[in-house]
Amino acid sequence: MVKYVPNYELDRIFQALADETRRSMVERLVRGPASVSDLARPLEMSLPAVMQHLQVLEACGLVRSGKSGRVRTCHIQPEGLRAAEEWIAGRRTSWERGLDRLGDYLADTPQAPDQAPENRSTS
Amino acid sequence: MVKYVPNYELDRIFQALADETRRSMVERLVRGPASVSDLARPLEMSLPAVMQHLQVLEACGLVRSGKSGRVRTCHIQPEGLRAAEEWIAGRRTSWERGLDRLGDYLADTPQAPDQAPENRSTS
DNA sequence: TCAATAGTCAAGCAGTTGCTTAACTATTTC
DNA sequence: GAAATAGTTAAGCAACTGCTTGACTATTGA
């Protein structure tokens, strides 16, 4: 059947994006490079904490940084974002194809014998 | 009422997607509804563990389920996927706009005093 | 009615995460 | 060369995760 190649990279990317602080750092870096202090300024936490978030972002390839003098400059690395986006888009299109097939099936069938489970409040 | 999706919702969605087991459950459900046992069959873990993953997926709205008789049937709920996809796409386009601006700047400027900082080799 | 099936609940445990503080190194700037 | 700036390292800690096992309920089929 389907061979699951565990994608640790996706694990790390989604994990990195699962934190509001790190997402805000990505939002900042998407507008242009920034130093660690730049990234830390709007955040209400210690500099080491910011460094640790930065390390998470670097470990999954979302961000790169380099040091010049005493300043470390960080910039975004969009490939990781694209990988995550593509995984989601792939699932969504897969789901939409399923809807198409269901539509075809319903169009070709007098009645739908398929029964939805317990009632759920469609909000 | 207000159709406001707070950011901690994104936290939970990305957190849910940060696990290979849960992503494989999403991949399965994207092809059509499945029972808890269906979801558990290809996974090498106990049924309670699968239930806990399912609860994570339901808590962030990626999956819905309902019970009919003794069978709980799960199906995907694509809005959450779309929210995550849109967050990423928004950042990516923001980054691309930045590239455009950089391109304009470079086109309007005699020489580019760009200084690429040293790259740190993360081991 | 009895046993198999499908799922659920609760406790517990090892490993991870997100933060802190304290102490430290390296680079400017005065 | 002393002080300010920018970042780094390490240790520690509470909360959270992902999993387990054991005991349990509810439904179905013979």
Short mmCIF file of C-alpha atoms (C1' of nucleotides) in Angstrom, two decimals:
data_model
loop_
_atom_site.label_atom_id
_atom_site.label_comp_id
_atom_site.label_asym_id
_atom_site.label_seq_id
_atom_site.Cartn_x
_atom_site.Cartn_y
_atom_site.Cartn_z
CA MET A 1 0.00 0.00 0.00
CA VAL A 2 1.12 3.48 0.69
CA LYS A 3 4.68 3.70 1.85
CA TYR A 4 5.00 6.31 4.54
CA VAL A 5 8.36 7.98 4.37
CA PRO A 6 8.35 9.88 7.63
CA ASN A 7 8.98 13.47 6.79
CA TYR A 8 10.82 14.83 9.79
CA GLU A 9 11.40 18.07 7.95
CA LEU A 10 7.68 18.73 7.70
CA ASP A 11 7.35 17.76 11.35
CA ARG A 12 9.86 20.44 12.27
CA ILE A 13 8.43 23.09 9.98
CA PHE A 14 4.87 22.69 11.23
CA GLN A 15 6.18 22.49 14.77
CA ALA A 16 8.05 25.74 14.23
CA LEU A 17 4.93 27.43 12.86
CA ALA A 18 2.83 26.16 15.77
CA ASP A 19 4.06 28.98 17.98
CA GLU A 20 2.74 32.53 17.85
CA THR A 21 6.12 33.99 18.81
CA ARG A 22 7.90 32.18 15.99
CA ARG A 23 5.17 33.07 13.51
CA SER A 24 5.57 36.72 14.48
CA MET A 25 9.31 36.40 13.89
CA VAL A 26 8.58 34.97 10.45
CA GLU A 27 6.17 37.85 9.78
CA ARG A 28 8.89 40.28 10.69
CA LEU A 29 11.56 38.57 8.59
CA VAL A 30 9.28 38.35 5.60
CA ARG A 31 9.53 42.15 5.43
CA GLY A 32 13.29 42.05 5.41
CA PRO A 33 16.37 40.97 7.34
CA ALA A 34 16.62 41.73 11.03
CA SER A 35 19.08 41.33 13.86
CA VAL A 36 18.34 39.21 16.92
CA SER A 37 17.67 42.38 18.92
CA ASP A 38 15.29 43.62 16.23
CA LEU A 39 13.40 40.37 16.52
CA ALA A 40 13.42 40.53 20.32
CA ARG A 41 12.25 44.15 20.64
CA PRO A 42 8.49 43.59 20.22
CA LEU A 43 8.55 40.33 22.18
CA GLU A 44 7.99 40.20 25.90
CA MET A 45 10.63 37.67 26.74
CA SER A 46 14.34 37.39 27.42
CA LEU A 47 16.93 37.44 24.68
CA PRO A 48 17.93 33.80 25.29
CA ALA A 49 14.31 32.82 24.75
CA VAL A 50 14.31 34.64 21.41
CA MET A 51 17.55 32.88 20.52
CA GLN A 52 15.95 29.54 21.22
CA HIS A 53 13.02 30.35 18.96
CA LEU A 54 15.47 31.46 16.32
CA GLN A 55 17.30 28.15 16.63
CA VAL A 56 14.04 26.30 16.05
CA LEU A 57 13.41 28.38 12.93
CA GLU A 58 16.93 27.75 11.68
CA ALA A 59 16.86 24.03 12.48
CA CYS A 60 13.91 23.51 10.13
CA GLY A 61 15.37 25.75 7.43
CA LEU A 62 12.77 28.52 7.63
CA VAL A 63 15.37 31.11 8.60
CA ARG A 64 19.05 31.62 7.98
CA SER A 65 21.38 33.88 9.84
CA GLY A 66 24.94 35.03 9.74
CA LYS A 67 27.10 37.04 12.05
CA SER A 68 28.90 40.18 11.03
CA GLY A 69 30.82 41.80 13.83
CA ARG A 70 28.70 41.41 16.91
CA VAL A 71 25.42 41.51 15.01
CA ARG A 72 23.64 38.41 13.81
CA THR A 73 21.43 39.15 10.84
CA CYS A 74 18.52 36.84 10.12
CA HIS A 75 16.60 36.40 6.90
CA ILE A 76 13.81 34.19 5.70
CA GLN A 77 14.37 31.06 3.64
CA PRO A 78 11.12 30.54 1.76
CA GLU A 79 11.61 26.93 0.62
CA GLY A 80 10.43 25.58 3.96
CA LEU A 81 7.29 27.68 3.83
CA ARG A 82 6.63 26.41 0.35
CA ALA A 83 7.07 22.76 1.41
CA ALA A 84 4.49 23.21 4.16
CA GLU A 85 2.13 25.08 1.86
CA GLU A 86 2.44 22.37 -0.77
CA TRP A 87 1.67 19.59 1.66
CA ILE A 88 -1.53 21.32 2.70
CA ALA A 89 -2.47 22.23 -0.87
CA GLY A 90 -1.94 18.61 -1.89
CA ARG A 91 -4.34 17.36 0.77
CA ARG A 92 -6.89 20.01 -0.09
CA THR A 93 -6.89 19.16 -3.79
CA SER A 94 -7.11 15.50 -2.88
CA TRP A 95 -10.17 16.31 -0.82
CA GLU A 96 -11.64 18.38 -3.65
CA ARG A 97 -11.11 15.53 -6.12
CA GLY A 98 -13.01 13.35 -3.67
CA LEU A 99 -15.84 15.85 -3.72
CA ASP A 100 -15.82 15.75 -7.52
CA ARG A 101 -16.04 11.97 -7.51
CA LEU A 102 -18.85 12.16 -4.99
CA GLY A 103 -20.61 14.66 -7.22
CA ASP A 104 -20.24 12.35 -10.21
CA TYR A 105 -21.49 9.45 -8.15
CA LEU A 106 -24.52 11.36 -6.94
CA ALA A 107 -25.23 12.59 -10.46
CA ASP A 108 -25.11 9.01 -11.80
CA THR A 109 -27.11 7.46 -8.99
CA PRO A 110 -30.88 7.70 -8.45
CA GLN A 111 -30.51 7.78 -4.67
CA ALA A 112 -27.60 8.07 -2.30
CA PRO A 113 -27.60 5.03 0.01
CA ASP A 114 -24.66 6.42 1.95
CA GLN A 115 -25.69 7.58 5.37
CA ALA A 116 -23.93 10.26 7.33
CA PRO A 117 -23.26 9.38 10.96
CA GLU A 118 -24.69 11.09 13.99
CA ASN A 119 -26.02 14.55 13.46
CA ARG A 120 -23.47 17.32 13.74
CA SER A 121 -24.40 20.95 14.05
CA THR A 122 -23.26 22.52 10.81
CA SER A 123 -22.52 25.99 12.11
CA MET B 1 -21.45 36.87 14.91
CA VAL B 2 -17.82 37.66 14.34
CA LYS B 3 -16.07 35.19 12.10
CA TYR B 4 -12.75 35.83 13.83
CA VAL B 5 -10.24 33.01 13.93
CA PRO B 6 -7.82 33.82 16.74
CA ASN B 7 -4.20 32.95 16.39
CA TYR B 8 -4.20 30.23 19.00
CA GLU B 9 -6.41 28.37 16.57
CA LEU B 10 -3.49 28.48 14.12
CA ASP B 11 -1.27 27.31 16.96
CA ARG B 12 -3.40 24.21 17.35
CA ILE B 13 -3.73 23.54 13.63
CA PHE B 14 0.02 23.73 12.97
CA GLN B 15 0.65 21.73 16.13
CA ALA B 16 -1.74 19.08 14.87
CA LEU B 17 0.00 18.95 11.50
CA ALA B 18 3.44 18.72 13.16
CA ASP B 19 3.00 15.00 13.72
CA GLU B 20 3.50 12.37 11.04
CA THR B 21 0.83 10.10 12.52
CA ARG B 22 -1.76 12.86 12.45
CA ARG B 23 -0.76 13.94 8.95
CA SER B 24 -1.20 10.33 7.79
CA MET B 25 -4.66 10.34 9.37
CA VAL B 26 -5.48 13.52 7.47
CA GLU B 27 -4.17 11.92 4.26
CA ARG B 28 -6.45 8.99 4.85
CA LEU B 29 -9.50 11.11 5.65
CA VAL B 30 -8.96 13.32 2.64
CA ARG B 31 -9.83 10.27 0.54
CA GLY B 32 -13.07 9.73 2.38
CA PRO B 33 -14.62 9.07 5.80
CA ALA B 34 -13.17 6.36 8.01
CA SER B 35 -13.85 4.73 11.33
CA VAL B 36 -11.42 4.91 14.23
CA SER B 37 -10.37 1.33 13.53
CA ASP B 38 -9.81 2.16 9.87
CA LEU B 39 -7.53 4.97 10.95
CA ALA B 40 -5.75 2.75 13.46
CA ARG B 41 -5.14 -0.21 11.11
CA PRO B 42 -1.99 1.09 9.35
CA LEU B 43 -0.62 2.67 12.51
CA GLU B 44 1.68 0.84 14.87
CA MET B 45 0.19 2.02 18.10
CA SER B 46 -2.62 1.28 20.48
CA LEU B 47 -6.20 2.33 19.84
CA PRO B 48 -6.21 4.83 22.72
CA ALA B 49 -3.19 6.49 21.16
CA VAL B 50 -5.06 6.83 17.88
CA MET B 51 -8.02 8.24 19.79
CA GLN B 52 -5.78 10.86 21.34
CA HIS B 53 -4.46 11.89 17.95
CA LEU B 54 -8.04 12.06 16.71
CA GLN B 55 -8.93 14.31 19.63
CA VAL B 56 -6.12 16.67 18.68
CA LEU B 57 -7.40 16.79 15.11
CA GLU B 58 -10.95 17.42 16.30
CA ALA B 59 -9.91 20.04 18.87
CA CYS B 60 -8.42 22.23 16.15
CA GLY B 61 -11.32 21.65 13.78
CA LEU B 62 -9.43 19.69 11.12
CA VAL B 63 -11.62 16.62 11.61
CA ARG B 64 -15.16 15.98 12.70
CA SER B 65 -16.65 12.71 13.79
CA GLY B 66 -19.95 11.26 14.79
CA LYS B 67 -20.98 7.98 16.30
CA SER B 68 -23.51 5.67 14.75
CA GLY B 69 -24.06 2.50 16.70
CA ARG B 70 -20.68 1.47 18.02
CA VAL B 71 -18.79 2.95 15.07
CA ARG B 72 -17.34 6.46 15.10
CA THR B 73 -16.99 7.81 11.60
CA CYS B 74 -14.48 10.59 10.98
CA HIS B 75 -14.30 13.02 8.11
CA ILE B 76 -12.15 15.94 7.18
CA GLN B 77 -13.16 19.53 7.76
CA PRO B 78 -11.17 21.52 5.21
CA GLU B 79 -11.58 25.04 6.67
CA GLY B 80 -8.74 24.51 9.12
CA LEU B 81 -6.43 23.35 6.35
CA ARG B 82 -7.38 26.41 4.37
CA ALA B 83 -6.65 28.75 7.31
CA ALA B 84 -3.16 27.28 7.69
CA GLU B 85 -2.54 27.38 3.95
CA GLU B 86 -3.64 31.00 3.81
CA TRP B 87 -1.36 32.06 6.63
CA ILE B 88 1.62 30.57 4.83
CA ALA B 89 0.57 31.95 1.46
CA GLY B 90 0.19 35.40 2.99
CA ARG B 91 3.74 35.34 4.33
CA ARG B 92 5.10 34.02 1.07
CA THR B 93 3.46 36.76 -0.98
CA SER B 94 4.66 39.31 1.54
CA TRP B 95 8.17 38.00 1.01
CA GLU B 96 7.74 38.08 -2.76
CA ARG B 97 6.59 41.70 -2.61
CA GLY B 98 9.73 42.43 -0.66
CA LEU B 99 11.77 40.83 -3.42
CA ASP B 100 9.98 43.04 -5.93
CA ARG B 101 10.82 46.14 -3.91
CA LEU B 102 14.42 44.98 -3.67
CA GLY B 103 14.45 44.50 -7.43
CA ASP B 104 13.17 48.04 -7.93
CA TYR B 105 15.76 49.36 -5.52
CA LEU B 106 18.58 47.55 -7.26
CA ALA B 107 17.33 48.72 -10.66
CA ASP B 108 17.27 52.35 -9.45
CA THR B 109 20.62 52.24 -7.69
CA PRO B 110 24.04 52.50 -9.35
CA GLN B 111 25.67 49.88 -7.12
CA ALA B 112 24.34 47.52 -4.49
CA PRO B 113 26.24 47.79 -1.20
CA ASP B 114 24.93 44.40 -0.12
CA GLN B 115 26.89 42.66 2.58
CA ALA B 116 26.09 38.99 2.98
CA PRO B 117 27.02 38.02 6.51
CA GLU B 118 28.98 34.89 7.30
CA ASN B 119 26.99 31.72 7.39
CA ARG B 120 27.00 29.68 10.51
CA SER B 121 27.34 25.95 9.98
CA THR B 122 24.64 24.42 12.14
CA SER B 123 25.69 20.89 13.02
"C1'" DT C 1 -27.77 -14.54 26.53
"C1'" DC C 2 -23.10 -14.68 25.56
"C1'" DA C 3 -19.04 -13.37 23.15
"C1'" DA C 4 -16.88 -10.56 19.89
"C1'" DT C 5 -16.35 -5.96 18.25
"C1'" DA C 6 -15.62 -0.88 18.59
"C1'" DG C 7 -14.55 2.52 21.28
"C1'" DT C 8 -13.61 5.11 25.80
"C1'" DC C 9 -11.60 6.55 30.32
"C1'" DA C 10 -7.95 7.16 33.55
"C1'" DA C 11 -3.56 6.93 35.38
"C1'" DG C 12 1.23 7.03 34.74
"C1'" DC C 13 5.64 7.87 32.62
"C1'" DA C 14 9.65 9.36 29.70
"C1'" DG C 15 10.89 12.87 26.71
"C1'" DT C 16 10.23 17.58 24.81
"C1'" DT C 17 9.16 22.55 24.92
"C1'" DG C 18 9.27 27.29 26.38
"C1'" DC C 19 10.73 29.94 29.42
"C1'" DT C 20 13.79 31.80 33.23
"C1'" DT C 21 18.28 33.56 35.51
"C1'" DA C 22 23.22 33.92 35.92
"C1'" DA C 23 27.41 34.07 33.99
"C1'" DC C 24 29.98 34.52 30.02
"C1'" DT C 25 32.44 36.07 25.23
"C1'" DA C 26 33.09 39.12 21.56
"C1'" DT C 27 32.75 43.63 19.37
"C1'" DT C 28 32.20 48.48 19.11
"C1'" DT C 29 32.39 53.21 21.07
"C1'" DC C 30 33.98 56.76 23.96
"C1'" DG D 1 41.31 50.38 27.85
"C1'" DA D 2 36.83 50.76 30.23
"C1'" DA D 3 32.06 50.68 29.38
"C1'" DA D 4 28.25 49.77 26.60
"C1'" DT D 5 26.29 46.73 23.18
"C1'" DA D 6 25.02 42.23 21.02
"C1'" DG D 7 24.83 37.80 21.48
"C1'" DT D 8 25.77 33.11 23.65
"C1'" DT D 9 25.93 29.19 26.92
"C1'" DA D 10 24.29 26.42 30.57
"C1'" DA D 11 21.37 24.89 34.10
"C1'" DG D 12 16.92 24.38 35.95
"C1'" DC D 13 11.97 24.04 36.05
"C1'" DA D 14 6.88 23.69 35.14
"C1'" DA D 15 3.83 22.37 31.62
"C1'" DC D 16 2.82 19.73 27.73
"C1'" DT D 17 3.11 15.47 24.43
"C1'" DG D 18 2.85 10.94 22.88
"C1'" DC D 19 2.55 6.84 24.27
"C1'" DT D 20 1.44 2.80 27.32
"C1'" DT D 21 -1.58 -0.54 30.09
"C1'" DG D 22 -5.72 -1.96 32.45
"C1'" DA D 23 -10.34 -1.59 33.21
"C1'" DC D 24 -14.47 -0.21 31.43
"C1'" DT D 25 -19.13 0.69 28.43
"C1'" DA D 26 -22.02 0.03 24.48
"C1'" DT D 27 -23.44 -2.37 20.30
"C1'" DT D 28 -23.91 -6.26 17.32
"C1'" DG D 29 -24.43 -11.04 15.77
"C1'" DA D 30 -25.01 -15.89 16.64
#
